mmCIF file with all atom_site columns, C-alpha atoms in Angstrom:
data_model
loop_
_atom_site.group_PDB
_atom_site.id
_atom_site.type_symbol
_atom_site.label_atom_id
_atom_site.label_alt_id
_atom_site.label_comp_id
_atom_site.label_asym_id
_atom_site.label_entity_id
_atom_site.label_seq_id
_atom_site.pdbx_PDB_ins_code
_atom_site.Cartn_x
_atom_site.Cartn_y
_atom_site.Cartn_z
_atom_site.occupancy
_atom_site.B_iso_or_equiv
_atom_site.pdbx_formal_charge
_atom_site.auth_seq_id
_atom_site.auth_comp_id
_atom_site.auth_asym_id
_atom_site.auth_atom_id
_atom_site.pdbx_PDB_model_num
ATOM 1   C CA . MET A 1 1   ? 0.000   0.000  0.000   1.00 0.00 ? 1   MET A CA 1
ATOM 2   C CA . LEU A 1 2   ? 1.140   3.502  -0.798  1.00 0.00 ? 2   LEU A CA 1
ATOM 3   C CA . ASN A 1 3   ? 1.639   6.742  1.094   1.00 0.00 ? 3   ASN A CA 1
ATOM 4   C CA . ILE A 1 4   ? 0.109   9.478  -1.058  1.00 0.00 ? 4   ILE A CA 1
ATOM 5   C CA . GLY A 1 5   ? 0.177   13.258 -0.808  1.00 0.00 ? 5   GLY A CA 1
ATOM 6   C CA . ILE A 1 6   ? -2.455  15.394 -2.504  1.00 0.00 ? 6   ILE A CA 1
ATOM 7   C CA . ILE A 1 7   ? -1.715  19.054 -3.123  1.00 0.00 ? 7   ILE A CA 1
ATOM 8   C CA . GLY A 1 8   ? -4.990  20.952 -3.390  1.00 0.00 ? 8   GLY A CA 1
ATOM 9   C CA . ALA A 1 9   ? -8.050  20.153 -1.283  1.00 0.00 ? 9   ALA A CA 1
ATOM 10  C CA . GLY A 1 10  ? -10.631 21.482 -3.721  1.00 0.00 ? 10  GLY A CA 1
ATOM 11  C CA . GLY A 1 11  ? -12.962 19.377 -5.819  1.00 0.00 ? 11  GLY A CA 1
ATOM 12  C CA . GLY A 1 12  ? -10.247 17.332 -7.484  1.00 0.00 ? 12  GLY A CA 1
ATOM 13  C CA . GLY A 1 13  ? -8.162  16.786 -4.362  1.00 0.00 ? 13  GLY A CA 1
ATOM 14  C CA . ARG A 1 14  ? -10.985 15.765 -2.068  1.00 0.00 ? 14  ARG A CA 1
ATOM 15  C CA . THR A 1 15  ? -12.431 13.438 -4.711  1.00 0.00 ? 15  THR A CA 1
ATOM 16  C CA . ALA A 1 16  ? -9.048  11.809 -5.283  1.00 0.00 ? 16  ALA A CA 1
ATOM 17  C CA . GLY A 1 17  ? -8.543  11.374 -1.536  1.00 0.00 ? 17  GLY A CA 1
ATOM 18  C CA . PHE A 1 18  ? -11.982 9.837  -1.084  1.00 0.00 ? 18  PHE A CA 1
ATOM 19  C CA . ALA A 1 19  ? -11.466 7.449  -4.005  1.00 0.00 ? 19  ALA A CA 1
ATOM 20  C CA . LEU A 1 20  ? -8.023  6.369  -2.780  1.00 0.00 ? 20  LEU A CA 1
ATOM 21  C CA . ILE A 1 21  ? -9.359  5.609  0.682   1.00 0.00 ? 21  ILE A CA 1
ATOM 22  C CA . MET A 1 22  ? -12.481 3.826  -0.557  1.00 0.00 ? 22  MET A CA 1
ATOM 23  C CA . ARG A 1 23  ? -10.508 1.676  -2.996  1.00 0.00 ? 23  ARG A CA 1
ATOM 24  C CA . GLY A 1 24  ? -7.898  0.760  -0.394  1.00 0.00 ? 24  GLY A CA 1
ATOM 25  C CA . VAL A 1 25  ? -5.107  2.047  -2.623  1.00 0.00 ? 25  VAL A CA 1
ATOM 26  C CA . ALA A 1 26  ? -3.265  4.087  -0.007  1.00 0.00 ? 26  ALA A CA 1
ATOM 27  C CA . ARG A 1 27  ? -2.180  3.368  3.537   1.00 0.00 ? 27  ARG A CA 1
ATOM 28  C CA . LYS A 1 28  ? -1.901  7.065  4.280   1.00 0.00 ? 28  LYS A CA 1
ATOM 29  C CA . VAL A 1 29  ? -3.217  10.128 2.426   1.00 0.00 ? 29  VAL A CA 1
ATOM 30  C CA . VAL A 1 30  ? -2.140  13.658 3.306   1.00 0.00 ? 30  VAL A CA 1
ATOM 31  C CA . LEU A 1 31  ? -4.190  16.594 1.977   1.00 0.00 ? 31  LEU A CA 1
ATOM 32  C CA . ILE A 1 32  ? -2.276  19.855 1.636   1.00 0.00 ? 32  ILE A CA 1
ATOM 33  C CA . ASP A 1 33  ? -3.844  23.163 0.696   1.00 0.00 ? 33  ASP A CA 1
ATOM 34  C CA . GLN A 1 34  ? -2.866  26.814 1.021   1.00 0.00 ? 34  GLN A CA 1
ATOM 35  C CA . ASN A 1 35  ? -6.001  27.047 3.141   1.00 0.00 ? 35  ASN A CA 1
ATOM 36  C CA . ALA A 1 36  ? -5.047  24.675 5.968   1.00 0.00 ? 36  ALA A CA 1
ATOM 37  C CA . LYS A 1 37  ? -8.527  24.803 7.515   1.00 0.00 ? 37  LYS A CA 1
ATOM 38  C CA . ARG A 1 38  ? -10.071 23.647 4.254   1.00 0.00 ? 38  ARG A CA 1
ATOM 39  C CA . ALA A 1 39  ? -7.620  20.739 4.010   1.00 0.00 ? 39  ALA A CA 1
ATOM 40  C CA . GLU A 1 40  ? -8.410  19.767 7.595   1.00 0.00 ? 40  GLU A CA 1
ATOM 41  C CA . ALA A 1 41  ? -12.169 19.947 7.012   1.00 0.00 ? 41  ALA A CA 1
ATOM 42  C CA . GLU A 1 42  ? -11.968 17.869 3.829   1.00 0.00 ? 42  GLU A CA 1
ATOM 43  C CA . ALA A 1 43  ? -9.749  15.248 5.493   1.00 0.00 ? 43  ALA A CA 1
ATOM 44  C CA . GLU A 1 44  ? -12.146 15.008 8.440   1.00 0.00 ? 44  GLU A CA 1
ATOM 45  C CA . ASP A 1 45  ? -15.143 14.685 6.103   1.00 0.00 ? 45  ASP A CA 1
ATOM 46  C CA . ILE A 1 46  ? -13.471 11.841 4.232   1.00 0.00 ? 46  ILE A CA 1
ATOM 47  C CA . ALA A 1 47  ? -12.418 10.136 7.463   1.00 0.00 ? 47  ALA A CA 1
ATOM 48  C CA . HIS A 1 48  ? -15.980 10.337 8.794   1.00 0.00 ? 48  HIS A CA 1
ATOM 49  C CA . ALA A 1 49  ? -17.454 9.082  5.524   1.00 0.00 ? 49  ALA A CA 1
ATOM 50  C CA . THR A 1 50  ? -15.203 6.038  5.311   1.00 0.00 ? 50  THR A CA 1
ATOM 51  C CA . PRO A 1 51  ? -14.982 4.454  8.779   1.00 0.00 ? 51  PRO A CA 1
ATOM 52  C CA . PHE A 1 52  ? -15.723 0.967  7.525   1.00 0.00 ? 52  PHE A CA 1
ATOM 53  C CA . ALA A 1 53  ? -13.584 1.140  4.403   1.00 0.00 ? 53  ALA A CA 1
ATOM 54  C CA . TYR A 1 54  ? -9.986  0.047  4.761   1.00 0.00 ? 54  TYR A CA 1
ATOM 55  C CA . ALA A 1 55  ? -7.706  0.631  7.740   1.00 0.00 ? 55  ALA A CA 1
ATOM 56  C CA . ASN A 1 56  ? -6.245  3.702  6.089   1.00 0.00 ? 56  ASN A CA 1
ATOM 57  C CA . LYS A 1 57  ? -5.580  7.159  7.403   1.00 0.00 ? 57  LYS A CA 1
ATOM 58  C CA . ILE A 1 58  ? -6.301  10.526 5.867   1.00 0.00 ? 58  ILE A CA 1
ATOM 59  C CA . LYS A 1 59  ? -5.199  13.789 7.406   1.00 0.00 ? 59  LYS A CA 1
ATOM 60  C CA . ALA A 1 60  ? -4.452  17.378 6.574   1.00 0.00 ? 60  ALA A CA 1
ATOM 61  C CA . GLY A 1 61  ? -0.814  18.309 6.644   1.00 0.00 ? 61  GLY A CA 1
ATOM 62  C CA . THR A 1 62  ? 2.034   20.398 5.342   1.00 0.00 ? 62  THR A CA 1
ATOM 63  C CA . TYR A 1 63  ? 4.736   19.777 2.792   1.00 0.00 ? 63  TYR A CA 1
ATOM 64  C CA . LYS A 1 64  ? 6.898   18.312 5.581   1.00 0.00 ? 64  LYS A CA 1
ATOM 65  C CA . ASP A 1 65  ? 4.361   15.479 5.817   1.00 0.00 ? 65  ASP A CA 1
ATOM 66  C CA . LEU A 1 66  ? 5.326   14.368 2.302   1.00 0.00 ? 66  LEU A CA 1
ATOM 67  C CA . GLU A 1 67  ? 8.480   12.711 3.630   1.00 0.00 ? 67  GLU A CA 1
ATOM 68  C CA . ASN A 1 68  ? 8.460   9.014  2.646   1.00 0.00 ? 68  ASN A CA 1
ATOM 69  C CA . THR A 1 69  ? 5.554   9.613  0.284   1.00 0.00 ? 69  THR A CA 1
ATOM 70  C CA . ASP A 1 70  ? 5.370   7.252  -2.667  1.00 0.00 ? 70  ASP A CA 1
ATOM 71  C CA . VAL A 1 71  ? 3.159   9.423  -4.886  1.00 0.00 ? 71  VAL A CA 1
ATOM 72  C CA . VAL A 1 72  ? 2.252   13.114 -4.951  1.00 0.00 ? 72  VAL A CA 1
ATOM 73  C CA . ILE A 1 73  ? -0.875  14.183 -6.816  1.00 0.00 ? 73  ILE A CA 1
ATOM 74  C CA . ILE A 1 74  ? -1.176  17.853 -7.698  1.00 0.00 ? 74  ILE A CA 1
ATOM 75  C CA . THR A 1 75  ? -4.732  19.088 -8.126  1.00 0.00 ? 75  THR A CA 1
ATOM 76  C CA . ALA A 1 76  ? -4.011  22.683 -7.116  1.00 0.00 ? 76  ALA A CA 1
ATOM 77  C CA . GLY A 1 77  ? -4.595  25.469 -9.567  1.00 0.00 ? 77  GLY A CA 1
ATOM 78  C CA . ALA A 1 78  ? -6.691  28.496 -10.316 1.00 0.00 ? 78  ALA A CA 1
ATOM 79  C CA . ASN A 1 79  ? -10.118 28.341 -11.887 1.00 0.00 ? 79  ASN A CA 1
ATOM 80  C CA . GLN A 1 80  ? -10.711 30.231 -15.096 1.00 0.00 ? 80  GLN A CA 1
ATOM 81  C CA . LYS A 1 81  ? -12.470 33.543 -14.518 1.00 0.00 ? 81  LYS A CA 1
ATOM 82  C CA . PRO A 1 82  ? -15.110 34.934 -16.875 1.00 0.00 ? 82  PRO A CA 1
ATOM 83  C CA . GLY A 1 83  ? -13.385 36.637 -19.791 1.00 0.00 ? 83  GLY A CA 1
ATOM 84  C CA . GLU A 1 84  ? -9.981  35.228 -18.878 1.00 0.00 ? 84  GLU A CA 1
ATOM 85  C CA . THR A 1 85  ? -8.103  33.629 -21.759 1.00 0.00 ? 85  THR A CA 1
ATOM 86  C CA . ARG A 1 86  ? -6.637  30.147 -21.494 1.00 0.00 ? 86  ARG A CA 1
ATOM 87  C CA . ASN A 1 87  ? -3.173  31.682 -21.856 1.00 0.00 ? 87  ASN A CA 1
ATOM 88  C CA . ASP A 1 88  ? -3.828  34.020 -18.913 1.00 0.00 ? 88  ASP A CA 1
ATOM 89  C CA . LEU A 1 89  ? -5.043  31.068 -16.851 1.00 0.00 ? 89  LEU A CA 1
ATOM 90  C CA . LEU A 1 90  ? -1.925  29.128 -17.822 1.00 0.00 ? 90  LEU A CA 1
ATOM 91  C CA . ALA A 1 91  ? 0.287   31.995 -16.666 1.00 0.00 ? 91  ALA A CA 1
ATOM 92  C CA . THR A 1 92  ? -1.512  32.073 -13.313 1.00 0.00 ? 92  THR A CA 1
ATOM 93  C CA . ASN A 1 93  ? -1.161  28.324 -12.870 1.00 0.00 ? 93  ASN A CA 1
ATOM 94  C CA . VAL A 1 94  ? 2.530   28.419 -13.792 1.00 0.00 ? 94  VAL A CA 1
ATOM 95  C CA . LYS A 1 95  ? 3.086   30.773 -10.850 1.00 0.00 ? 95  LYS A CA 1
ATOM 96  C CA . ILE A 1 96  ? 1.182   28.405 -8.580  1.00 0.00 ? 96  ILE A CA 1
ATOM 97  C CA . PHE A 1 97  ? 3.245   25.420 -9.729  1.00 0.00 ? 97  PHE A CA 1
ATOM 98  C CA . GLU A 1 98  ? 6.468   27.405 -9.323  1.00 0.00 ? 98  GLU A CA 1
ATOM 99  C CA . SER A 1 99  ? 5.616   27.800 -5.652  1.00 0.00 ? 99  SER A CA 1
ATOM 100 C CA . ILE A 1 100 ? 4.481   24.181 -5.171  1.00 0.00 ? 100 ILE A CA 1
ATOM 101 C CA . ILE A 1 101 ? 7.086   22.090 -7.011  1.00 0.00 ? 101 ILE A CA 1
ATOM 102 C CA . PRO A 1 102 ? 10.169  23.213 -5.009  1.00 0.00 ? 102 PRO A CA 1
ATOM 103 C CA . GLN A 1 103 ? 8.379   22.471 -1.739  1.00 0.00 ? 103 GLN A CA 1
ATOM 104 C CA . ILE A 1 104 ? 7.449   18.991 -2.965  1.00 0.00 ? 104 ILE A CA 1
ATOM 105 C CA . ALA A 1 105 ? 11.001  18.336 -4.193  1.00 0.00 ? 105 ALA A CA 1
ATOM 106 C CA . GLN A 1 106 ? 12.457  19.384 -0.854  1.00 0.00 ? 106 GLN A CA 1
ATOM 107 C CA . ALA A 1 107 ? 10.068  17.322 1.272   1.00 0.00 ? 107 ALA A CA 1
ATOM 108 C CA . ALA A 1 108 ? 9.539   14.233 -0.860  1.00 0.00 ? 108 ALA A CA 1
#
């Protein structure tokens, strides 16, 4: 079983975490988000929704919690705003990834 980190606790991140726990794919899942309270709330929701699934753990954490992680899933990114071009959205998401990737590389 794997230790998995998920960066981004929005729709994609919480769905991935729920699916990993329900399928018994991961031993441990860590949700990381720039909004730590959101990550904690999503992790608690998943933990409460899956008590009879597998003996896995899900928690909110920080990049330091990615140590010994087998897989890191990045779901973080900005949503496209009305009138925003795809190129503008790409530029915004590049900045987000430039802040995320070094922290992942250092911790994992």
